[in-house]
Coordinates of C-alpha atoms in Angstrom, one line a residue:
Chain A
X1 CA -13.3 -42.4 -8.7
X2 CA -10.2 -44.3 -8.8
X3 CA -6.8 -41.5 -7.9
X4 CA -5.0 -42.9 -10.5
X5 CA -3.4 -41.2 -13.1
X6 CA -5.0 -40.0 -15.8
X7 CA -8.7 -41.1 -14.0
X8 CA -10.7 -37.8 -13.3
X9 CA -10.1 -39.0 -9.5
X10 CA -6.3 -38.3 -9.7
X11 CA -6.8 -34.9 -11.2
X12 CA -9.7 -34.2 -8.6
X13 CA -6.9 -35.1 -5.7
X14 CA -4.3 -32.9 -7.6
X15 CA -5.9 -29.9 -7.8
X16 CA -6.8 -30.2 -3.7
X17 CA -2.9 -30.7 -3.5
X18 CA -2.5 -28.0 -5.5
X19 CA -4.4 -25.7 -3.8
X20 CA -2.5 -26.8 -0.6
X21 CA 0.7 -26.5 -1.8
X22 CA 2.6 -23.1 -1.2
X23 CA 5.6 -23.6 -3.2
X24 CA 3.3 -23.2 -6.7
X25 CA 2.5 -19.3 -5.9
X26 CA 5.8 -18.5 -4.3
X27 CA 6.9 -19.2 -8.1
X28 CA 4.9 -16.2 -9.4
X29 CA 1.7 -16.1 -11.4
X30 CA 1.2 -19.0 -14.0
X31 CA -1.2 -18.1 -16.8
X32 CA -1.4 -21.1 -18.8
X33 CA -3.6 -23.8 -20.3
X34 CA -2.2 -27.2 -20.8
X35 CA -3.5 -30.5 -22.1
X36 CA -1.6 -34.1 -20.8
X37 CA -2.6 -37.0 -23.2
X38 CA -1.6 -40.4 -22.8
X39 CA -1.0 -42.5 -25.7
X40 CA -2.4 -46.0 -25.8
X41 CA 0.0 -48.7 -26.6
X42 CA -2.6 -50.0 -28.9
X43 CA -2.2 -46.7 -31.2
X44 CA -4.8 -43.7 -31.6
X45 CA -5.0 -40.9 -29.1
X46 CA -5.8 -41.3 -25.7
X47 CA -8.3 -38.7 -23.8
X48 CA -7.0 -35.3 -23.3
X49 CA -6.9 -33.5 -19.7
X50 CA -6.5 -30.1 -19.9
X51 CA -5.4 -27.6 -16.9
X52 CA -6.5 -24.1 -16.5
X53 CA -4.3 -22.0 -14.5
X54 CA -5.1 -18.3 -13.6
X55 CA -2.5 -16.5 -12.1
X56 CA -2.4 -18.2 -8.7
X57 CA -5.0 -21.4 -8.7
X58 CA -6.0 -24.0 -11.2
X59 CA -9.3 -23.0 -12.0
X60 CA -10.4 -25.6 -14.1
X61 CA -9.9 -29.1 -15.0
X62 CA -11.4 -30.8 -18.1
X63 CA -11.7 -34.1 -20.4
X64 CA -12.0 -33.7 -24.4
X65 CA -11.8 -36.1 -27.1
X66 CA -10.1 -35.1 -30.2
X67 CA -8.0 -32.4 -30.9
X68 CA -7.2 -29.6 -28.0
X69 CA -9.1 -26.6 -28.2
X70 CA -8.0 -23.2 -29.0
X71 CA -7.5 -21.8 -25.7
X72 CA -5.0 -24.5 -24.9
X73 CA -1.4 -23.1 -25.5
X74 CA 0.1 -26.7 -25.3
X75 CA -0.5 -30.0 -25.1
X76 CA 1.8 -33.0 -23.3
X77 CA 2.0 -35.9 -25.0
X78 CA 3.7 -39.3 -24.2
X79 CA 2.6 -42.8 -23.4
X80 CA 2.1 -44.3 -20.1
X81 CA 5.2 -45.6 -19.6
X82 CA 6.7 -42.2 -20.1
X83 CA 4.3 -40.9 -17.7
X84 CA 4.6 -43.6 -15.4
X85 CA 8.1 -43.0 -15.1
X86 CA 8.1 -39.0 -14.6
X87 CA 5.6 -39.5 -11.9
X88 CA 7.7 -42.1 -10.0
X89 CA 10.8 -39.6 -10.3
X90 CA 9.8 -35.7 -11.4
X91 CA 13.2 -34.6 -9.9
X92 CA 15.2 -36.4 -12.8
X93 CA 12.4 -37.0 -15.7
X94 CA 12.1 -33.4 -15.5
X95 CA 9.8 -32.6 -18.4
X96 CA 12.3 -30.0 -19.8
X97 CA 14.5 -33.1 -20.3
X98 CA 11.4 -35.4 -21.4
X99 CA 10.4 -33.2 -24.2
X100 CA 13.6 -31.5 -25.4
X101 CA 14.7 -33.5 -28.1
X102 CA 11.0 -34.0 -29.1
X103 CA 11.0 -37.6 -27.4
X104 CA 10.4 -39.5 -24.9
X105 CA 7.2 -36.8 -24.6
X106 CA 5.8 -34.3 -27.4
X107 CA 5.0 -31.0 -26.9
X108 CA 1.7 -30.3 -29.8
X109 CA 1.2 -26.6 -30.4
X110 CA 0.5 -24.8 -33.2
X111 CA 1.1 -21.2 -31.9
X112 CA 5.1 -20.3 -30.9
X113 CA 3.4 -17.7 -28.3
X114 CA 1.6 -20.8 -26.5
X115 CA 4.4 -23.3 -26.8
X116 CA 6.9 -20.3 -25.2
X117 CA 4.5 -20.5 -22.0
X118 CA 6.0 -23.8 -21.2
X119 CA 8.9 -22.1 -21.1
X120 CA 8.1 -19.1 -19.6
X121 CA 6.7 -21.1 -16.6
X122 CA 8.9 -24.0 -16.4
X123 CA 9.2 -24.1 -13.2
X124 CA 5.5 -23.7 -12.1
X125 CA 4.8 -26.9 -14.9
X126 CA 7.6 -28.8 -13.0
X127 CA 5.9 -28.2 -10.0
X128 CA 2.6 -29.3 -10.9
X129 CA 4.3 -32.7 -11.6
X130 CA 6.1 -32.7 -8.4
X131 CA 2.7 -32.6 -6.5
X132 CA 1.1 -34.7 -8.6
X133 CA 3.9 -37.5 -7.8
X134 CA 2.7 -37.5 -3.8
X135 CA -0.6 -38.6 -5.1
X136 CA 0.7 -41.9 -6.8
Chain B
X1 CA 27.6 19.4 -14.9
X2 CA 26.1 19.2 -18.7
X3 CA 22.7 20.9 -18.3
X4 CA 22.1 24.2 -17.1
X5 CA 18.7 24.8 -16.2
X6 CA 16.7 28.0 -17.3
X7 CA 16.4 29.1 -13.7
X8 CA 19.0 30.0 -11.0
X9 CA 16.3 29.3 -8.6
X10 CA 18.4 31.1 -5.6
X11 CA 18.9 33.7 -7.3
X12 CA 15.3 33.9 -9.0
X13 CA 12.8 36.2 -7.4
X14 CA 9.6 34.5 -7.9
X15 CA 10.5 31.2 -7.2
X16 CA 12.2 32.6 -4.2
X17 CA 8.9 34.1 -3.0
X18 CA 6.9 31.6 -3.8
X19 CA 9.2 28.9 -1.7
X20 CA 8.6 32.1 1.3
X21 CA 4.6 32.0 1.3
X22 CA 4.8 28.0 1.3
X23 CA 7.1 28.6 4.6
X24 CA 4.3 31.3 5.8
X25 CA 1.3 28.6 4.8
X26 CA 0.4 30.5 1.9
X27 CA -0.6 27.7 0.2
X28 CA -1.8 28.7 -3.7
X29 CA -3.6 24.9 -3.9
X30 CA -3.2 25.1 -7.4
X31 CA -2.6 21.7 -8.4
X32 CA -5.5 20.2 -6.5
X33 CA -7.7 22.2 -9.8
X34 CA -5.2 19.9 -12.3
X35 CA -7.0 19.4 -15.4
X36 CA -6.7 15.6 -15.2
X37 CA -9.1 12.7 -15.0
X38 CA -10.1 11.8 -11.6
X39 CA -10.4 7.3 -11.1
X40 CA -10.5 5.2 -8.5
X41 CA -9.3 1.6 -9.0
X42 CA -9.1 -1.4 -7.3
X43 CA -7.7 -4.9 -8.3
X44 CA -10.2 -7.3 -10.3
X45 CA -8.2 -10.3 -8.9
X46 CA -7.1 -9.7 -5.1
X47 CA -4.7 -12.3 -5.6
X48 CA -2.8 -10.6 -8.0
X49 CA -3.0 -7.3 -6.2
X50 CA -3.7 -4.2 -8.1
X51 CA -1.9 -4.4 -11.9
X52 CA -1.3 -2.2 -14.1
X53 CA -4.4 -3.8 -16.2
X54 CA -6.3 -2.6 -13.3
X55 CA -5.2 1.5 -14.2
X56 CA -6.3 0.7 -18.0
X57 CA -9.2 3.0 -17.1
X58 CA -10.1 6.5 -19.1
X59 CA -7.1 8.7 -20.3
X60 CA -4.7 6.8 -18.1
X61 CA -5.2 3.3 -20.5
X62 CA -2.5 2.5 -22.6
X63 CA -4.6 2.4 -25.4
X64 CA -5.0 5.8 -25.4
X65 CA -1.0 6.2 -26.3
X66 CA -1.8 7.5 -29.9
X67 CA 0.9 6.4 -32.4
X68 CA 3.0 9.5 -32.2
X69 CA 3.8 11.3 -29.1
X70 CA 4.4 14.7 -30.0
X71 CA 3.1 16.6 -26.7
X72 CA 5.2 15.5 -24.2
X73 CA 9.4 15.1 -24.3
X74 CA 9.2 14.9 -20.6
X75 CA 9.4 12.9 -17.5
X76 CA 5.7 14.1 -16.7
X77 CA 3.4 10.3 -15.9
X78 CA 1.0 9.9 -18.6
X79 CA -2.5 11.3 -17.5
X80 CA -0.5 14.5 -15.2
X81 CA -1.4 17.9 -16.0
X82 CA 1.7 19.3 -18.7
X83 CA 2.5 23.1 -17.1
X84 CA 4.2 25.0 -19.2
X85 CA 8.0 25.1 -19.1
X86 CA 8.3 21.5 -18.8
X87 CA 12.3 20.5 -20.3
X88 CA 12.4 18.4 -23.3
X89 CA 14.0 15.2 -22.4
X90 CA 16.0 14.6 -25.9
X91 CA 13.6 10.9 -26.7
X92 CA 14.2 9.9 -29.9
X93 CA 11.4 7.1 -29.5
X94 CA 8.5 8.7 -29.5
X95 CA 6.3 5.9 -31.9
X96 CA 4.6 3.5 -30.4
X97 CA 4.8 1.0 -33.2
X98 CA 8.1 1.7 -32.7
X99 CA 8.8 0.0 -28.9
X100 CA 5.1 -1.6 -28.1
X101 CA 3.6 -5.0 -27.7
X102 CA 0.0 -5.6 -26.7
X103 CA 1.4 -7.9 -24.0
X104 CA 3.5 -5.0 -21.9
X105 CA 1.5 -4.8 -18.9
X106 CA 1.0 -8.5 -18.2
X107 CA 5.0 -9.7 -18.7
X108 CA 6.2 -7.1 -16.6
X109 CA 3.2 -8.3 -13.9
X110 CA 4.9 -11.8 -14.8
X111 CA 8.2 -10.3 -14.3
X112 CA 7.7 -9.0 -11.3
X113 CA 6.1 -12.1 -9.4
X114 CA 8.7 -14.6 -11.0
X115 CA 11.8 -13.0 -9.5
X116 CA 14.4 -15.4 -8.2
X117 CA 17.9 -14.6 -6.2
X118 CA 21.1 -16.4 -7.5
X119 CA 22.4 -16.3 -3.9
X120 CA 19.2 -18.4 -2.0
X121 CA 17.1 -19.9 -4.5
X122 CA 19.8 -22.3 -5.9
X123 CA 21.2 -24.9 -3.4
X124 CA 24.8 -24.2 -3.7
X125 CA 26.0 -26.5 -1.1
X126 CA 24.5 -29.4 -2.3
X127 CA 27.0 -29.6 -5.3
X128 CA 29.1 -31.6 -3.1
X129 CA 26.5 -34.2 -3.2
X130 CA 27.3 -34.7 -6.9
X131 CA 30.6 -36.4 -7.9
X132 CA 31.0 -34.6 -12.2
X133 CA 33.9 -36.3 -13.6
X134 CA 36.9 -33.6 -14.2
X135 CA 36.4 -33.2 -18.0
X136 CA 32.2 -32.3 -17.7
X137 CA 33.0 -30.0 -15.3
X138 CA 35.4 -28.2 -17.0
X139 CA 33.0 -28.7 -19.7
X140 CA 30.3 -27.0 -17.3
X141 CA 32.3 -24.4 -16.4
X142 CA 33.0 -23.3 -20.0
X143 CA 29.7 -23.0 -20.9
X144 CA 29.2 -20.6 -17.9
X145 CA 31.8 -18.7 -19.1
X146 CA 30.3 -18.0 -22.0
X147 CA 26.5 -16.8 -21.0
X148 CA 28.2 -15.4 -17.8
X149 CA 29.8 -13.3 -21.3
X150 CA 26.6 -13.1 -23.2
X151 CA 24.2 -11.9 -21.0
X152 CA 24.8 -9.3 -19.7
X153 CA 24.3 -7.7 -23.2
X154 CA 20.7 -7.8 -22.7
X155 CA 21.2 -6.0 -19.9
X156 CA 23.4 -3.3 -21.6
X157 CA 21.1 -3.1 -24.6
X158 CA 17.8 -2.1 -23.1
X159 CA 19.9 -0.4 -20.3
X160 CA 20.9 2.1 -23.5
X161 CA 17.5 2.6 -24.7
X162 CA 15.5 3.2 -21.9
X163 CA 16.2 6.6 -21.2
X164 CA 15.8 7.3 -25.1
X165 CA 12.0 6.1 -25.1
X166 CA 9.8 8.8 -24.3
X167 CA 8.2 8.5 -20.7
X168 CA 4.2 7.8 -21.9
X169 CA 5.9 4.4 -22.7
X170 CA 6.0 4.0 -18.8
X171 CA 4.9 0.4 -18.8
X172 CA 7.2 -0.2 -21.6
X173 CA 10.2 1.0 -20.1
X174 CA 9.6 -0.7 -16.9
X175 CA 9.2 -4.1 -18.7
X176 CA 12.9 -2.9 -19.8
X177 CA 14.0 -2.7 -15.9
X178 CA 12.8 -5.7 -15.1
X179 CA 14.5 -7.8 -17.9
X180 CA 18.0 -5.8 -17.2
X181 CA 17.5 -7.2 -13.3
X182 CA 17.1 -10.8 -14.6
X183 CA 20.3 -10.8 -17.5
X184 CA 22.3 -9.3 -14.8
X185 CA 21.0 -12.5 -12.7
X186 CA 21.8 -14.7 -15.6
X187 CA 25.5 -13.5 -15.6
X188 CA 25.5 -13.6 -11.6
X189 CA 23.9 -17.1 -11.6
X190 CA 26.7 -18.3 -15.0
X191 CA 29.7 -17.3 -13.0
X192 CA 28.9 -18.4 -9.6
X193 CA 28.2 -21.9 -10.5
X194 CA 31.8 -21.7 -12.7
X195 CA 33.6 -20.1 -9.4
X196 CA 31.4 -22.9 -7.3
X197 CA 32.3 -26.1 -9.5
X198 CA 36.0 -26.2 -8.6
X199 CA 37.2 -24.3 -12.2
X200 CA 36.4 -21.3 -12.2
X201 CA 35.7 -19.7 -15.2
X202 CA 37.5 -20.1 -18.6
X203 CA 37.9 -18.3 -21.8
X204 CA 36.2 -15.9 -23.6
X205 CA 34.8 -15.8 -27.0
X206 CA 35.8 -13.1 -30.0
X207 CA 32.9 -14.6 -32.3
X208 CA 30.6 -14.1 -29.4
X209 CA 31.6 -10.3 -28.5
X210 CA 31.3 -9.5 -32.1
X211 CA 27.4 -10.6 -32.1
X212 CA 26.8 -8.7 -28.9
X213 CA 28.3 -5.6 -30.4
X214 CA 25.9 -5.9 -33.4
X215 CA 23.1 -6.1 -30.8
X216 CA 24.8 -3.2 -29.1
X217 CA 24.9 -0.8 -32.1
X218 CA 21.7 -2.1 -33.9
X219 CA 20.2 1.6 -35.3
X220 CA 16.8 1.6 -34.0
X221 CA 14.9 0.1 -31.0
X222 CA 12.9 -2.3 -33.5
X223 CA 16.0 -3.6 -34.6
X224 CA 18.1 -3.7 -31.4
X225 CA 14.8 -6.1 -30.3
X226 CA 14.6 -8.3 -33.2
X227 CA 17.8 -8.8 -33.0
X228 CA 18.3 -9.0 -29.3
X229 CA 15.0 -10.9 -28.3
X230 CA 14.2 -12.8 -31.0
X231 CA 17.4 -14.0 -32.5
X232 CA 20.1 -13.8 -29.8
X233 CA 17.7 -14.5 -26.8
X234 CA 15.6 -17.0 -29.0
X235 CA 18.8 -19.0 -29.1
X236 CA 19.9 -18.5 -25.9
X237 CA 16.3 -19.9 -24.9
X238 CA 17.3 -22.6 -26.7
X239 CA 20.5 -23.2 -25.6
X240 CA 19.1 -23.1 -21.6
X241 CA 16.8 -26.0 -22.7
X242 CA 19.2 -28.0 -23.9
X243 CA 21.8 -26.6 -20.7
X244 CA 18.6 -28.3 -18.4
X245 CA 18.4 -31.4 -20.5
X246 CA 22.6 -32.6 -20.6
X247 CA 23.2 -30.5 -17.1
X248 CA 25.2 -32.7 -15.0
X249 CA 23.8 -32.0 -11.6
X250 CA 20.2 -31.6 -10.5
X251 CA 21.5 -27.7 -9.0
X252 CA 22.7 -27.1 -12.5
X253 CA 18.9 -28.1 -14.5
X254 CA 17.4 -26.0 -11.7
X255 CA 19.5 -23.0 -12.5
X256 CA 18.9 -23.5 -16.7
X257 CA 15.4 -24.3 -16.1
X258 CA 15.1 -20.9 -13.7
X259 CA 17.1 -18.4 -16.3
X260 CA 14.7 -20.2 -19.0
X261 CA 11.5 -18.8 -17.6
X262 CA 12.9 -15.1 -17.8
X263 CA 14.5 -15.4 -21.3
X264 CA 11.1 -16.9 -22.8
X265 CA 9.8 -13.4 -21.2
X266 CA 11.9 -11.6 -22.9
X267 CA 11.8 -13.7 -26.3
X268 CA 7.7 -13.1 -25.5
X269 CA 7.6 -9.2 -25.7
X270 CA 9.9 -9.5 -28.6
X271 CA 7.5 -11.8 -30.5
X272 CA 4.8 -9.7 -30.1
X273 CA 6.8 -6.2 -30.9
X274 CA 8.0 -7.3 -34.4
X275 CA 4.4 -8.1 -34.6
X276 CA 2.8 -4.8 -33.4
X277 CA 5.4 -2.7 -35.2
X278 CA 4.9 -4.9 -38.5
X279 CA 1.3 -4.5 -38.4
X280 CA 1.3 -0.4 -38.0
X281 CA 4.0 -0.5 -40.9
X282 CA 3.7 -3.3 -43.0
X283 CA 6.2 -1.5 -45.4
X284 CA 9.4 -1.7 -43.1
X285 CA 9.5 -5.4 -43.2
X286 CA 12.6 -5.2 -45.4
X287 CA 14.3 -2.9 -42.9
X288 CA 14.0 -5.9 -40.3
X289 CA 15.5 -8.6 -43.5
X290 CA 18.5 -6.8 -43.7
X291 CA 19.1 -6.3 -40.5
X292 CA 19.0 -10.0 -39.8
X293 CA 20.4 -10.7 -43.3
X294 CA 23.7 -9.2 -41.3
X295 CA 22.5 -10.5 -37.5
X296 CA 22.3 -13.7 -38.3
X297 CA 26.1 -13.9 -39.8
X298 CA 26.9 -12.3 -35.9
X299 CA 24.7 -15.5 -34.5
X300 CA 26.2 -18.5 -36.8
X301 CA 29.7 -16.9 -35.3
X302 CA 28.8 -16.8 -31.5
X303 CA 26.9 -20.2 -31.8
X304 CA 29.5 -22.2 -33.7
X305 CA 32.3 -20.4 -31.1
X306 CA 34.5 -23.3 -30.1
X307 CA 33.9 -21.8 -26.7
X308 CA 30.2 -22.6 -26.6
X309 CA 30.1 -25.7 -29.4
X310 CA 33.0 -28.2 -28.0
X311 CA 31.5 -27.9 -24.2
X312 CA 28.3 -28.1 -25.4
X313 CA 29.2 -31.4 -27.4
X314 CA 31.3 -32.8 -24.4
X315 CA 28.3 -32.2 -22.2
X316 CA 25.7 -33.9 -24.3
X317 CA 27.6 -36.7 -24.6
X318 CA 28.8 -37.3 -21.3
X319 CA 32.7 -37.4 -22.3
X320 CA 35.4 -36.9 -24.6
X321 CA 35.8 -40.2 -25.5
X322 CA 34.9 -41.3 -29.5
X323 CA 31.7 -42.5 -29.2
X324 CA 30.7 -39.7 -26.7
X325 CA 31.6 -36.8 -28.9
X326 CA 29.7 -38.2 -31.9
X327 CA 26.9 -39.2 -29.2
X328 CA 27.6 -35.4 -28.4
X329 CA 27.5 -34.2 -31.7
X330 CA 24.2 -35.8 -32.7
X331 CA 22.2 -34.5 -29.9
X332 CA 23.7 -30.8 -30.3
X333 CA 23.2 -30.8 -33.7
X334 CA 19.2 -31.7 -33.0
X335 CA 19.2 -29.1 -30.1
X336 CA 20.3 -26.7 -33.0
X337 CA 17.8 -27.4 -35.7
X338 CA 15.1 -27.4 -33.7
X339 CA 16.6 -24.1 -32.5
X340 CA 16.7 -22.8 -36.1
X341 CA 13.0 -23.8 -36.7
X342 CA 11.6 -22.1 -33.6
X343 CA 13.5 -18.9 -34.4
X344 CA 11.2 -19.1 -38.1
X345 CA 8.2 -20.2 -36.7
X346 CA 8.2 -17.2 -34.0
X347 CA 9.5 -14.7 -37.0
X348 CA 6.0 -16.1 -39.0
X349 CA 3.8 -15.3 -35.7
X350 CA 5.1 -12.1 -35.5
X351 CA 4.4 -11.3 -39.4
X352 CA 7.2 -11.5 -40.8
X353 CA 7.0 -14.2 -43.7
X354 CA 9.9 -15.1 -46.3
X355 CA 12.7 -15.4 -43.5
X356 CA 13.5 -19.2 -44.2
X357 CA 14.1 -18.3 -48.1
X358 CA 16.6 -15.7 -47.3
X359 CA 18.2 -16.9 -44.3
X360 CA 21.5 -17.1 -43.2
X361 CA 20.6 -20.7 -41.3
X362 CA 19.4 -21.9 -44.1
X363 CA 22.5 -21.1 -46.1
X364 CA 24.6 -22.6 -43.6
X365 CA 22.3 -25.9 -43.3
X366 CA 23.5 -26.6 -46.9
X367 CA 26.9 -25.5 -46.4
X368 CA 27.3 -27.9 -43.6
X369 CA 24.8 -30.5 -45.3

């Protein structure tokens, strides 16, 4: 498995990192799910990789085709440019900036109560990417 | 001294005798025979440590708050045995429709492990790393003026009610605490970085104090939250994302992106409390209408306040040049649509449907077309 982003080996290597890390729980309990999809420059939607995170660990990591499932309160969505870019440099592609006007990266949600969670742990989704830029 | 208690317990006989055979280990032992259920609980998730979804066990659960409290006025914790003579408080909340959501106990969990300090979490001395051109910094520093001003008004607000919900609502009122600790961190964290920027802070805002007075004076808790957490602090939510987004300095999108967790908290509970309170009495939906039929008139005035528009312009486009303020002007008018349509969409989650029709917003989107 290749630890390139968005192979299952990358993910696989972040959630070691993550588990590692100690700046994630010094931010307080993150109760979220949250889908990252890459868009394919040929059009269509790309595989979606959603993260499970209860309270203090990520507890589970999975693939799905299609649309996100219930449980997930959002879902990421950019192409792999975007991606590429925010992974180089998480500090100043923060996703708060990435996804505030709606563009460069799209936040899909269809409940206000989920889409408030990426609010309401900003700084634990931040963080997530900040780890996950050691691994590239 | 306002209250005088029913006993002058120096100069009482029984008490005064009673407080003797304690001293002469007389011990009467009574309360170890208190009528109350007896638990044991431990915390389903170590890591979390033991919750207050942990104590939702028996007569102690939350869910066992019936609708109307009408036994207890008092300080008493829910689940104690009531003795007689017990003083009545003076709550005038005493409905649970009337302050709950069903997501009290985990936000204030939430609350609790997601505290911050203004003083050591932000890296004040690396400001000097960051060379902000004179007129974004004054710019910066206006803005922090301004939610240095409006903040602190959800600390006041659920400061006021707190002791005027009755104590069952334990959990409840504790959320309360915890969000008056973080807007009073808000105003801490606004007017350092204006003191720490080389400006200081600026001027105030009349349209502003006249929306925080409405939240101030709204006439029932329900209200004071609708209005408070759902409209003002929906905004404001808003407002921090866009703050991160146009900051100039990487210190300043760490503060706006640390003040945006708590306020999406709050905005949270407040969600969820029109919702609760709408379901239990589906007939008071107009009450909330005209409420915000007035609220929002208070919100177009603190929004479009030159003190908070013309920085916020300045900011998102990087200058006060032409191009920059219509650069500015674009983005901020985006930042404030999208604002308007999250502000319906959470009013539709929470149950309250037909907002858009009758909206202020929507009156002032044609207005301005």
């Amino acid at each position: 498995m290749k630890n390139v982003f968005p192979e299952p080996g990358f993910f696989t290597e972040l959630a070691a990192r993550i588990a590692r890390d100690p700046e994630l729980p010094r931010l307080g309990v993150f109760d979220a799910t949250f889908g990252l999809r890459v868009l394919p420059d040929s059009g269509g939607a790309g595989p979606l990789v959603i993260l499970t995170f209860d309270g203090f660990v990520l507890s589970d990591v999975r693939r799905v085709d299609g649309a996100p499932p219930a449980d997930v309160d959002f879902v990421l969505e950019a192409p792999h440019a975007v991606w590429r870019d925010l992974l180089r440099d998480p500090r100043s592609q923060t996703i708060n900036t990435l996804t505030h006007h709606g563009a460069p990266m799209q936040v899909i949600t269809t409940d206000p109560l989920g889409h408030d969670k990426l609010f309401r742990f900003q700084e634990s989704v931040q963080r997530v990417f900040e780890i996950a830029a050691t691994i590239t | 001294m306002a209250y005088n208690a029913p006993i002058d317990f120096l100069a009482d006989a029984e008490f005064l005798e009673g407080f003797r055979r304690v001293r002469r280990g007389e011990l009467s032992l009574d309360w170890m025979d208190a009528k109350t259920e007896r638990v044991k609980v431990r915390p389903k998730d170590p890591r979390r440590g033991l919750t207050y979804t942990d104590l939702e066990v028996g007569s102690y659960s939350t869910e066992r708050i019936p609708e109307v409290i009408r036994h207890t006025a008092t300080m008493a914790p829910r689940g104690a045995e009531l003795p007689p003579g017990l003083p009545d408080m003076g709550y005038i909340v005493n409905r649970k429709s009337e302050v709950w959501a069903d997501n009290v106990l985990t936000l204030y969990e939430e609350s609790k492990t997601r505290q911050w300090n203004a003083a050591t979490d932000i890296d004040w001395s690396a400001l000097d790393q960051y060379a902000v051109p004179p007129d974004l910094e004054k710019a910066f520093a206006q803005v922090c003026t301004f939610l240095s001003e409006v903040e602190m008004i959800a600390t006041d607000l659920p400061a006021k009610w707190i002791s005027r919900i009755n104590h069952d609502f334990v959990e409840l009122k504790s959320l309360l605490c915890m969000q008056t600790v973080d807007e009073a961190r808000h105003t801490e964290v606004f007017r350092k970085r204006a003191l720490a920027g080389g400006v200081g802070l600026l001027q105030a805002s009349v349209y502003a104090e006249h929306a925080l007075k409405g939240i101030l004076e709204s006439d029932t808790y329900t209200q004071a939250s609708v209005f408070l957490h759902m409209l003002g602090e929906g905004f404001i939510l808003s407002t921090f994302r866009n703050g991160e987004a146009i900051a100039p300095t990487p210190v300043d999108k760490k503060i706006f992106r640390l003040v945006m967790q708590d306020e999406a908290r709050h905005v949270t509970y407040g969600m969820m409390h029109l919702r609760y309170f709408l379901q239990e009495n589906p007939n008071r939906a107009e009450e909330i209408h005209l409420m915000l039929d007035e609220a929002e008139t208070l919100m177009i005035g603190a929004l479009g306040s030159p003190e908070l528009a013309e920085p916020l312009v300045i900011l998102a486009g990087k200058g006060t040049g032409k191009a920059e303020i219509a650069r500015g002007i674009e983005l901020t008018t985006q930042f404030q649509l999208t604002a308007i349509m999250e502000y319906f969409r959470r009013l539709e989650r929470a149950g309250l449907t037909g907002r858009p029709e009758r909206s202020k917003f929507t009156r002032l989107l044609t207005l301005i077309g």
